[in-house]
XYZ file of C-alpha atoms in Angstrom:
300
model
C 62.174 80.298 134.160
C 63.664 81.238 131.262
C 67.143 81.071 130.329
C 68.811 84.781 130.274
C 69.095 86.149 126.625
C 72.498 85.527 126.557
C 72.047 81.812 126.682
C 69.090 81.531 123.975
C 71.141 83.895 121.912
C 74.026 81.852 122.114
C 72.200 78.480 121.992
C 70.835 79.569 118.189
C 74.204 80.326 116.990
C 75.630 77.319 118.048
C 72.573 75.918 116.632
C 72.701 77.430 113.350
C 76.338 76.139 113.437
C 75.683 72.251 114.716
C 73.313 72.179 111.883
C 75.679 73.746 109.453
C 79.006 71.492 110.232
C 75.850 67.855 110.583
C 74.475 68.579 106.784
C 76.823 66.940 103.877
C 78.576 69.575 102.027
C 77.562 67.711 98.352
C 73.722 68.220 99.688
C 74.392 71.784 98.256
C 75.141 70.281 94.685
C 71.972 68.274 94.058
C 70.044 68.206 97.572
C 70.045 65.039 99.325
C 70.415 62.732 96.215
C 73.836 61.949 94.636
C 74.552 63.576 91.521
C 75.873 60.102 89.593
C 72.612 58.384 91.284
C 70.418 60.801 90.015
C 71.628 60.253 86.255
C 72.119 55.916 87.129
C 75.899 56.238 86.423
C 78.708 55.266 88.484
C 81.216 57.933 89.623
C 83.822 56.577 87.293
C 81.680 56.663 84.216
C 83.156 58.997 81.371
C 81.605 61.489 79.729
C 80.009 59.849 77.217
C 78.203 57.864 79.871
C 76.708 60.549 81.635
C 75.618 62.289 77.946
C 74.039 59.024 76.803
C 72.077 58.606 80.460
C 71.212 62.456 80.522
C 69.651 62.522 77.500
C 68.053 58.706 77.970
C 66.742 60.179 81.205
C 65.584 63.627 79.760
C 63.794 61.925 77.353
C 62.003 59.476 79.623
C 61.106 62.467 82.118
C 60.437 65.343 80.057
C 57.088 67.137 80.870
C 56.306 67.116 77.831
C 56.446 63.822 77.408
C 55.628 62.474 80.664
C 52.075 63.087 82.333
C 53.057 62.409 85.711
C 52.949 65.166 87.975
C 56.426 64.272 89.988
C 58.357 64.196 86.322
C 58.432 67.606 86.532
C 60.375 68.124 89.199
C 62.864 64.912 88.469
C 63.450 66.245 84.997
C 64.724 69.505 87.167
C 67.092 67.300 88.772
C 68.472 65.100 86.610
C 69.573 68.524 84.225
C 70.964 70.004 87.461
C 72.909 66.679 88.216
C 74.199 66.620 84.725
C 75.394 70.021 84.437
C 77.476 69.313 87.365
C 79.008 66.301 86.609
C 79.399 67.014 82.481
C 81.865 69.875 83.577
C 84.898 68.424 84.160
C 86.180 71.285 86.724
C 82.512 70.905 88.621
C 83.048 67.314 88.830
C 86.089 67.739 90.357
C 85.096 70.135 93.011
C 81.712 67.501 93.477
C 83.976 64.133 93.741
C 86.202 66.221 96.086
C 83.179 66.643 98.277
C 82.115 63.239 98.591
C 86.159 62.243 99.682
C 86.014 64.915 102.059
C 82.180 65.819 103.781
C 84.210 67.304 106.083
C 85.009 70.195 105.119
C 81.777 71.858 104.579
C 83.393 75.311 104.741
C 85.630 74.546 101.481
C 83.516 72.331 99.791
C 80.892 75.447 99.839
C 82.951 78.250 98.949
C 84.078 76.271 95.719
C 80.806 75.398 94.859
C 79.591 79.238 95.426
C 82.936 80.601 93.351
C 81.859 78.149 90.480
C 78.482 78.814 90.123
C 78.133 82.492 91.195
C 81.351 84.240 90.875
C 82.067 86.553 87.906
C 82.467 85.141 84.062
C 84.036 88.030 82.753
C 87.324 88.524 81.621
C 89.610 90.189 84.218
C 90.872 92.603 81.771
C 87.954 94.060 80.971
C 86.717 94.233 84.928
C 89.767 96.718 84.715
C 89.203 98.913 82.250
C 85.708 99.087 82.704
C 86.835 100.030 86.108
C 88.859 102.817 85.022
C 86.624 104.155 82.657
C 84.512 104.534 84.962
C 87.018 106.496 87.588
C 87.988 108.074 84.975
C 84.113 109.812 84.044
C 83.665 110.066 87.995
C 86.895 112.302 87.719
C 86.459 113.983 85.231
C 82.778 115.496 86.531
C 84.674 115.875 89.400
C 86.857 118.143 88.767
C 84.398 120.260 86.171
C 81.828 120.680 89.054
C 84.673 121.834 91.501
C 86.449 124.294 88.399
C 82.932 125.529 87.348
C 81.614 126.217 91.336
C 85.130 128.385 91.675
C 84.804 129.922 88.898
C 80.999 130.793 89.676
C 82.763 131.974 92.988
C 85.618 134.309 91.869
C 82.613 135.864 89.122
C 81.078 137.571 92.092
C 84.271 138.604 94.020
C 84.584 143.043 93.344
C 87.859 142.241 92.112
C 86.704 140.110 88.879
C 83.594 142.369 88.076
C 86.089 145.588 88.096
C 88.320 143.616 86.178
C 85.252 142.459 83.838
C 84.781 146.361 83.617
C 88.384 147.448 82.913
C 88.058 145.411 79.697
C 84.739 146.798 78.568
C 86.770 150.050 78.944
C 89.498 148.419 76.787
C 87.335 147.234 73.972
C 85.663 150.269 74.393
C 88.060 152.694 73.206
C 88.288 153.768 77.439
C 85.104 155.478 76.947
C 81.616 153.465 78.499
C 78.695 154.866 79.921
C 79.248 155.576 83.212
C 75.192 154.788 83.818
C 75.355 151.215 83.154
C 76.441 149.191 86.145
C 78.092 145.867 86.192
C 74.648 144.434 86.549
C 72.952 146.556 83.476
C 75.299 144.422 81.152
C 74.243 142.759 78.117
C 74.233 139.586 78.744
C 76.228 138.774 75.258
C 78.869 141.092 75.967
C 79.171 139.744 79.310
C 80.112 136.447 78.100
C 82.293 137.528 75.449
C 84.337 139.833 77.630
C 84.409 137.081 80.473
C 86.129 134.416 78.512
C 89.118 136.774 77.940
C 89.424 136.688 81.270
C 92.395 134.085 81.902
C 90.987 132.486 85.521
C 93.262 130.584 86.816
C 91.809 129.519 90.844
C 94.601 127.007 92.644
C 93.565 123.942 93.988
C 90.834 124.221 91.484
C 92.591 124.174 87.966
C 90.660 123.285 84.783
C 90.112 119.356 84.066
C 92.308 117.839 81.738
C 92.224 114.847 80.063
C 96.387 113.847 80.925
C 95.148 113.693 84.393
C 92.435 111.104 84.505
C 93.412 108.140 86.592
C 92.811 105.774 83.785
C 94.926 108.032 80.849
C 98.100 108.408 83.817
C 97.616 104.763 83.959
C 97.795 103.777 80.658
C 100.611 106.551 79.928
C 102.528 105.113 83.236
C 105.160 102.570 81.457
C 106.076 105.755 78.899
C 105.985 108.122 82.383
C 108.366 105.192 83.948
C 110.632 105.286 81.238
C 111.401 108.709 80.803
C 111.229 108.946 84.305
C 114.697 106.358 84.422
C 116.282 108.238 81.012
C 115.774 111.675 83.023
C 117.428 110.011 85.838
C 120.301 108.469 84.306
C 121.172 112.249 81.945
C 121.143 113.334 85.708
C 123.651 110.771 87.419
C 125.742 110.726 84.500
C 126.269 114.553 83.848
C 125.969 115.489 87.341
C 127.521 112.604 89.496
C 129.747 111.518 86.535
C 130.866 114.437 84.573
C 131.606 116.422 87.798
C 129.497 119.575 85.265
C 127.908 122.270 86.473
C 123.742 122.727 87.382
C 122.713 123.896 84.319
C 119.881 126.953 85.423
C 116.456 125.065 84.587
C 118.268 122.470 86.635
C 119.067 124.246 89.327
C 115.438 126.268 89.774
C 114.908 122.636 90.168
C 116.764 121.480 92.474
C 115.981 124.753 94.278
C 112.381 124.593 94.533
C 112.981 120.995 95.752
C 115.100 122.394 98.773
C 112.511 125.198 98.978
C 109.568 122.553 99.571
C 107.290 125.115 97.246
C 104.815 124.360 94.805
C 105.071 124.598 91.582
C 101.953 126.938 91.084
C 103.721 129.245 93.586
C 107.052 129.236 92.702
C 106.224 130.146 89.468
C 104.439 133.588 90.736
C 108.119 134.165 92.545
C 109.942 137.488 90.423
C 112.361 136.618 88.798
C 114.745 138.554 90.242
C 113.993 136.440 93.590
C 113.831 133.136 91.939
C 117.811 134.512 91.007
C 118.751 135.247 93.956
C 117.660 131.497 95.831
C 119.430 129.709 93.124
C 122.842 131.498 92.985
C 122.730 130.958 96.800
C 122.499 126.849 96.045
C 119.996 125.697 98.964
C 120.409 122.348 97.381
C 123.299 122.110 99.574
C 122.762 121.085 103.845
C 124.734 124.078 104.825
C 123.387 126.723 102.406
C 120.069 126.196 103.101
C 120.227 126.056 106.821
C 122.421 129.281 106.246
C 119.460 130.807 104.676
C 117.127 129.601 107.353
C 118.790 131.642 110.015
C 118.791 134.422 107.998
C 114.862 133.797 107.332
C 114.451 133.452 111.756
C 116.694 136.114 112.282
C 115.020 138.739 109.724
C 111.212 137.808 111.280
C 112.232 138.119 115.151
C 113.865 141.887 113.616
C 110.543 142.344 112.285
C 108.749 141.444 115.755
């Protein structure tokens, strides 16, 4: 009677783990052989003795000088053993694996990290990663911007603005039979460049917004922020000076949690009224919210 599938799978997993645990970790270096025995030196041999032993054996077993078919395989083993023992770091790892064969996973991890880990300077990797990310970010921003522009150009409002600009450039005289689709392509492109299209959420890409540029300018940005914070604290916390118009505007915008592009679109009279209310003060802000709610109920 065949065992259940679950038992068979567990048996396979346990067999794999058991085979891994009973295999000495030093086998990953020179297979089942000892690297020192391959070169014919003791574990206490110095670098010079290891080098001499390698050259002696390589001359003896080099395929060009030794016609024995097995010489090629042994020559590969000699070269591999020398690569491990000539480097102080890998030799130290190998000696540790010999002294602690029970630490299979640790020794295996150190071996693969030493031989297959990246040798590149981490700073170069970081710079390359930032360049790649910045390039993708810049291309993505241009793609979003161009897609938004194409969508806007299909709207009637844009076509009307373009037609009005054409009339303005023509001195108020234009052929009424000439529609938007019949407009000269060169004229269309020239007039399109004059229309400043500001699309929220898809602004024109800028190199100053790239993650790489921002990271490079981070020390300058942090220094500027600290200087601004220090000046703010000294002027308004220590000297108790009245807020300037710019700073009061900033506090009002922050209190209302209004995005900068939305704040800019507010007319100046409304801005002035909001700033004069001193909404950054909690009591004034709560009174303003109460007025808004009351006005909203009245309109209902």
